[in-house]
Amino acid sequence: MKNSIDNIFKEAKNQNRPALISYTVCGDNNKENSLNILNSISENIDIAEWGIAHNCPTADGKEIQNSSYRALTNGIKLKNIFQMVKKYKKNKFSKPIILMGYYQMIFNYGEVKFIKKCKEVGVDGLIVVDLSYPDNKNFARLCKKNSICFVQLIAPTTSKQRMKEILKVSDSMVYMISMISTTGSALKVTTRKIMENYKIVKKISPYKNVVIGFGITEKTIGKLKSADGLVVGSAICKEITRSLNNRQNPVTNVSRLVKNLKKKTI
Amino acid sequence: MKLKKGVNIIDQHDKFGFYCNGKFGGNFVAETARKPIEDLSKLFEKLRKSKKFLKKRDFYFKHYLGGETPFFKLNNLTKYLGGAQIWCKDVSAINGDAHKAYHATVNALICKESGKKFIAGDTGAGMFGKNLALAAKEMKLSAKIFMGTKDISRQAPNVKFMREAGAEVVPVDSGSKTLVDAVSECMRHYVSNCDTTHLAVGSAIGANIFLKICAWSTSQISRELKRQLIREFGEIPKLKLINVIGGGSSALGFWNEFIDYDKKHVELIGVEAKYAAPLATNAKVAILHGAAQYCLVDKEGQIAETHSLSAGLDYPGSSPLHGLLKDTKRARYTLASDKEALNAFKLVSKLENLRPSLEPAHAWSECIRIAPKLNKTDVIVVNNCGKGYKDKKIYIENIGYYPK
Ligand SMILES: Cc1ncc(COP(=O)(O)O)c(C=O)c1O
């Protein structure tokens, strides 16, 4: 098993559905709940993305900012995140886990030390929001050496030439940003337009697993289900916020939301 | 690491936008912003070589911003301190009241050239915001100014200017509600609107192209100063150039033409606010707002909170170019407390017909500290880069008055 992320995509494909990928912020709304949320949604997701909270998130919208803020207020540290990944991965039902964050958090910890630690605790992949091609070449190489999937990003603004270059060096999973936006705003383009972009990417690299993210909700997920994978982040973070505001249990509410999302992808 | 002679400091980066062998700068931005940033870089490199554009810039600097700002000796302060000759480059006399007028104007010109109709900028003290709002009005652009809610309240006079000029002031209520949060929010706005909006960053910070545009624009100050020095002295005398540092745009503009001089000939002194002083306190290198730089962080790598009475200095980071000047020992960095800045304002405004804002008051404080130890042949020039009207209320609250 080269990298369980690959198998997950194969399995979803066999079932004729996109892989469902959740994004939550590790430590939101506190350490215990964020692990409980992940455990409770694991039966309905294929891959879990866990955000590393940073207090200057220049590419996140309001929902994820709120989540990061809660996690930081409740004292989340990288050390805790590693412990929590390790704990999560011990579960039989656990799914591949991708940590997602800003380069400052990795840089401050030390690149090499960070990747070693990821490998040690069982992190399967990494997304670094503000470390784009070609500046990420060295980091991508380090990930590869340690069998961690480094997920490159492609945006609607990415030129075709650049897309080709990125896809050429990318690992098996690639993240396609749906629209010109930070995370967490409503879709401002049609799902048809998104699928057109998706097809361009797939035409260049038919064998890479291309996942679509940003702005996907219960309303829109069904129309995108022919993609290899779909990431839902802000909608989940928003549900946590809503639950807390209504003094409801975020674990059960998020669990219900993810179950519905899954239904709509089948 | 050595500085290259004969090459503008803003151009001393590698092909990835890094200075100092990869230690400072770079382009730590989301993929979405890569293409617009690349387009902007190409446009800027073209424009700075275009005679037509340079002529346009000079026309605006002269007729819109009022041309050369004054340079004069402060006889009373010199006599009072009894050491070095003290001279003032009074950049605050510009139309727009601070050096921010230069890069606000250039950014609006570039925005126009790019064909975009929207311009967005961050502001702390409100000086960049005000100038960007005015430039946008002049050039018929629609401006959004991002400003922390704490700064909106402490720099209210400038907020009024922005609104009167027709700009939308977007209040930023996250984090410390100051400049660092305003820059983050402005960059988020850019990520979401980079196809239609030009990003004007308020200091010499951000991804490579933004700090280059900024420092290129403010360097007008040192071009003027060089001419003025030769007019007064017939040569470039032994100098100490003192400048306040927030992000560092004013200092880079004040120093640009003098970087190739030996530091024994032209000494460069940067003054930060005491609790926002990454350069003077040996802070770590961190990635903030798209670039690697000296920056105040906590143990976890989170960006640290700062404190300064001066909204323009209340920022944890510093320009990557100042990192380069620090590491090559070309510039020296020190700090001044709120109290020292206030005392400097008191003395300077009592002895001279100057009303510096809180930011340059920090530079005056260092001048007051070192002048008595020097002798008559030493020439200190302070960049009086901002007018005090915006801080009138803060001065009255802290020293009991604001001189007429
Ligand atoms: C008058 C004045 N000086 C200095 C600064 C600090 O910024 P910088 O170091 O980029 O010049 C500001 C910022 O608003 C300012 O208004």
XYZ file of N, CA and C in Angstrom, chain A residues 53-60 65 72 77-78 103-105 107-108 129-135 153-155 157-159 162 166 177 180-182 188, chain B residues 16 27-36 38 174 180 184-185 187-188 191-195 284-289 297-304:
222
model
N -4.525 25.698 13.006
C -4.951 27.090 13.197
C -3.769 28.049 13.206
N -3.950 29.169 12.505
C -2.943 30.225 12.489
C -3.677 31.546 12.683
N -3.046 32.484 13.360
C -3.785 33.723 13.661
C -3.660 34.815 12.596
N -2.972 34.525 11.484
C -2.995 35.457 10.345
C -3.359 34.707 9.070
N -4.564 34.166 9.014
C -4.932 33.325 7.870
C -5.384 34.161 6.679
N -4.458 34.435 5.753
C -4.745 35.386 4.678
C -5.561 34.793 3.532
N -5.899 33.511 3.618
C -6.687 32.936 2.519
C -7.975 32.288 3.002
N -8.346 32.554 4.253
C -9.556 31.942 4.790
C -10.684 32.939 4.962
N -12.079 31.211 9.705
C -11.451 32.120 10.679
C -12.056 31.930 12.063
N -7.659 28.289 18.690
C -6.530 28.974 19.323
C -6.895 29.453 20.718
N -2.116 23.617 20.111
C -0.715 23.777 19.724
C -0.362 22.650 18.766
N 0.703 22.830 18.001
C 1.121 21.775 17.063
C 1.324 20.447 17.776
N 2.280 28.180 5.818
C 3.693 27.809 5.877
C 4.379 28.302 7.160
N 3.959 29.429 7.677
C 4.601 29.959 8.889
C 4.646 28.921 10.017
N 3.562 28.154 10.170
C 3.514 27.188 11.272
C 4.549 26.076 11.071
N 7.335 26.396 9.037
C 8.630 27.073 9.038
C 9.119 27.279 10.474
N 8.205 27.704 11.328
C 8.568 27.969 12.713
C 8.985 26.691 13.443
N -1.232 26.117 2.226
C -2.020 27.099 1.479
C -1.165 28.120 0.732
N -0.141 28.633 1.415
C 0.617 29.749 0.845
C 2.017 29.338 0.395
N 2.185 28.055 0.113
C 3.471 27.607 -0.434
C 3.182 27.006 -1.804
N 3.123 27.872 -2.794
C 2.695 27.413 -4.108
C 3.888 27.116 -5.015
N 3.582 26.498 -6.124
C 4.591 26.153 -7.122
C 5.195 27.423 -7.714
N 6.461 27.558 -7.996
C 7.516 26.568 -7.814
C 8.233 26.658 -6.460
N 7.768 27.551 -5.589
C 8.449 27.734 -4.298
C 8.362 26.478 -3.429
N -2.143 22.775 -5.319
C -3.414 23.453 -5.597
C -3.427 24.046 -7.001
N -4.616 24.067 -7.568
C -4.822 24.709 -8.868
C -6.020 25.625 -8.708
N -5.923 26.842 -9.226
C -7.006 27.818 -9.061
C -7.578 28.208 -10.418
N -7.491 30.956 -11.653
C -6.572 31.921 -12.265
C -5.316 31.248 -12.830
N -5.112 29.973 -12.496
C -3.900 29.280 -12.944
C -3.921 29.124 -14.468
N -2.865 29.583 -15.125
C -2.818 29.471 -16.590
C -2.630 28.004 -16.980
N 0.968 26.867 -16.634
C 1.329 26.657 -15.232
C 0.678 25.379 -14.691
N 2.486 22.292 -12.894
C 2.120 21.845 -11.546
C 1.732 20.366 -11.580
N -9.290 24.496 -6.766
C -10.105 25.521 -6.114
C -11.218 25.936 -7.075
N -12.610 32.030 -7.662
C -11.696 33.061 -7.157
C -12.245 33.538 -5.822
N -11.663 33.018 -4.761
C -12.243 33.300 -3.453
C -11.323 32.822 -2.337
N -11.579 33.318 -1.144
C -11.026 32.676 0.034
C -11.928 31.479 0.308
N -19.764 31.443 -6.241
C -20.133 32.581 -7.084
C -20.004 32.249 -8.562
N 13.021 33.983 -7.427
C 11.835 33.651 -6.638
C 11.388 34.810 -5.742
N 7.340 34.866 -2.119
C 5.936 35.045 -2.525
C 5.064 33.986 -1.864
N 4.837 34.135 -0.581
C 4.037 33.145 0.141
C 2.564 33.521 0.024
N 2.022 33.220 -1.137
C 0.625 33.580 -1.392
C -0.138 32.367 -1.906
N -1.453 32.442 -1.791
C -2.315 31.370 -2.273
C -2.216 31.273 -3.792
N -2.427 30.071 -4.312
C -2.348 29.837 -5.760
C -3.223 30.825 -6.545
N -4.393 31.116 -6.005
C -5.324 32.011 -6.696
C -4.686 33.367 -7.024
N -3.836 33.858 -6.132
C -3.249 35.184 -6.321
C -1.971 35.161 -7.157
N -1.484 33.967 -7.481
C -0.201 33.871 -8.202
C -0.216 34.596 -9.542
N -1.222 34.292 -10.337
C -1.294 34.846 -11.689
C -1.458 36.371 -11.658
N -2.406 36.903 -10.884
C -2.523 38.364 -10.824
C -1.232 39.034 -10.354
N 1.803 37.851 -10.782
C 2.752 37.740 -11.891
C 2.445 38.811 -12.957
N -11.334 41.782 13.707
C -10.741 40.526 14.179
C -9.407 40.789 14.876
N -2.200 44.889 11.580
C -1.908 43.523 11.143
C -3.176 42.830 10.638
N -4.273 41.631 6.742
C -4.787 40.283 6.472
C -6.124 40.350 5.744
N -7.013 41.188 6.230
C -8.352 41.259 5.637
C -8.284 41.814 4.215
N -5.771 41.478 2.196
C -5.220 40.428 1.341
C -6.280 39.368 1.031
N -7.128 39.087 2.005
C -8.236 38.148 1.755
C -9.176 38.723 0.698
N -7.552 38.133 -2.599
C -7.656 36.742 -3.054
C -9.029 36.497 -3.686
N -10.049 37.101 -3.121
C -11.411 36.886 -3.623
C -11.773 37.745 -4.826
N -10.992 38.796 -5.073
C -11.371 39.736 -6.133
C -10.203 40.105 -7.043
N -9.199 39.232 -7.093
C -7.967 39.609 -7.793
C -8.152 39.750 -9.295
N -9.265 39.293 -9.818
C -9.484 39.463 -11.257
C -9.937 40.881 -11.601
N 12.616 36.744 15.569
C 12.842 35.627 14.639
C 12.410 36.017 13.232
N 12.849 35.218 12.278
C 12.304 35.364 10.930
C 10.986 34.585 10.888
N 9.975 35.185 10.333
C 8.679 34.508 10.211
C 8.050 34.881 8.878
N 7.044 34.098 8.478
C 6.312 34.405 7.253
C 5.053 35.165 7.647
N 4.961 36.383 7.200
C 3.763 37.176 7.487
C 3.368 37.935 6.225
N 2.091 37.905 5.910
C 1.562 38.661 4.772
C 2.340 38.441 3.485
N 6.869 36.923 17.016
C 5.991 35.752 17.089
C 6.069 35.147 18.490
N 5.093 34.305 18.815
C 5.203 33.585 20.085
C 5.909 32.251 19.831
N 6.017 31.449 20.872
C 6.789 30.211 20.757
C 6.206 29.250 19.727
N 4.895 29.289 19.589
C 4.205 28.410 18.644
C 4.314 28.888 17.199
N 4.819 30.092 17.028
C 4.900 30.628 15.668
C 3.711 31.498 15.301
N 2.808 31.687 16.259
C 1.693 32.596 15.976
C 2.219 34.031 16.024
N 1.623 34.889 15.212
C 2.052 36.282 15.142
C 1.694 36.970 16.464
N 2.676 37.671 17.037
C 2.496 38.229 18.380
C 1.719 39.543 18.348
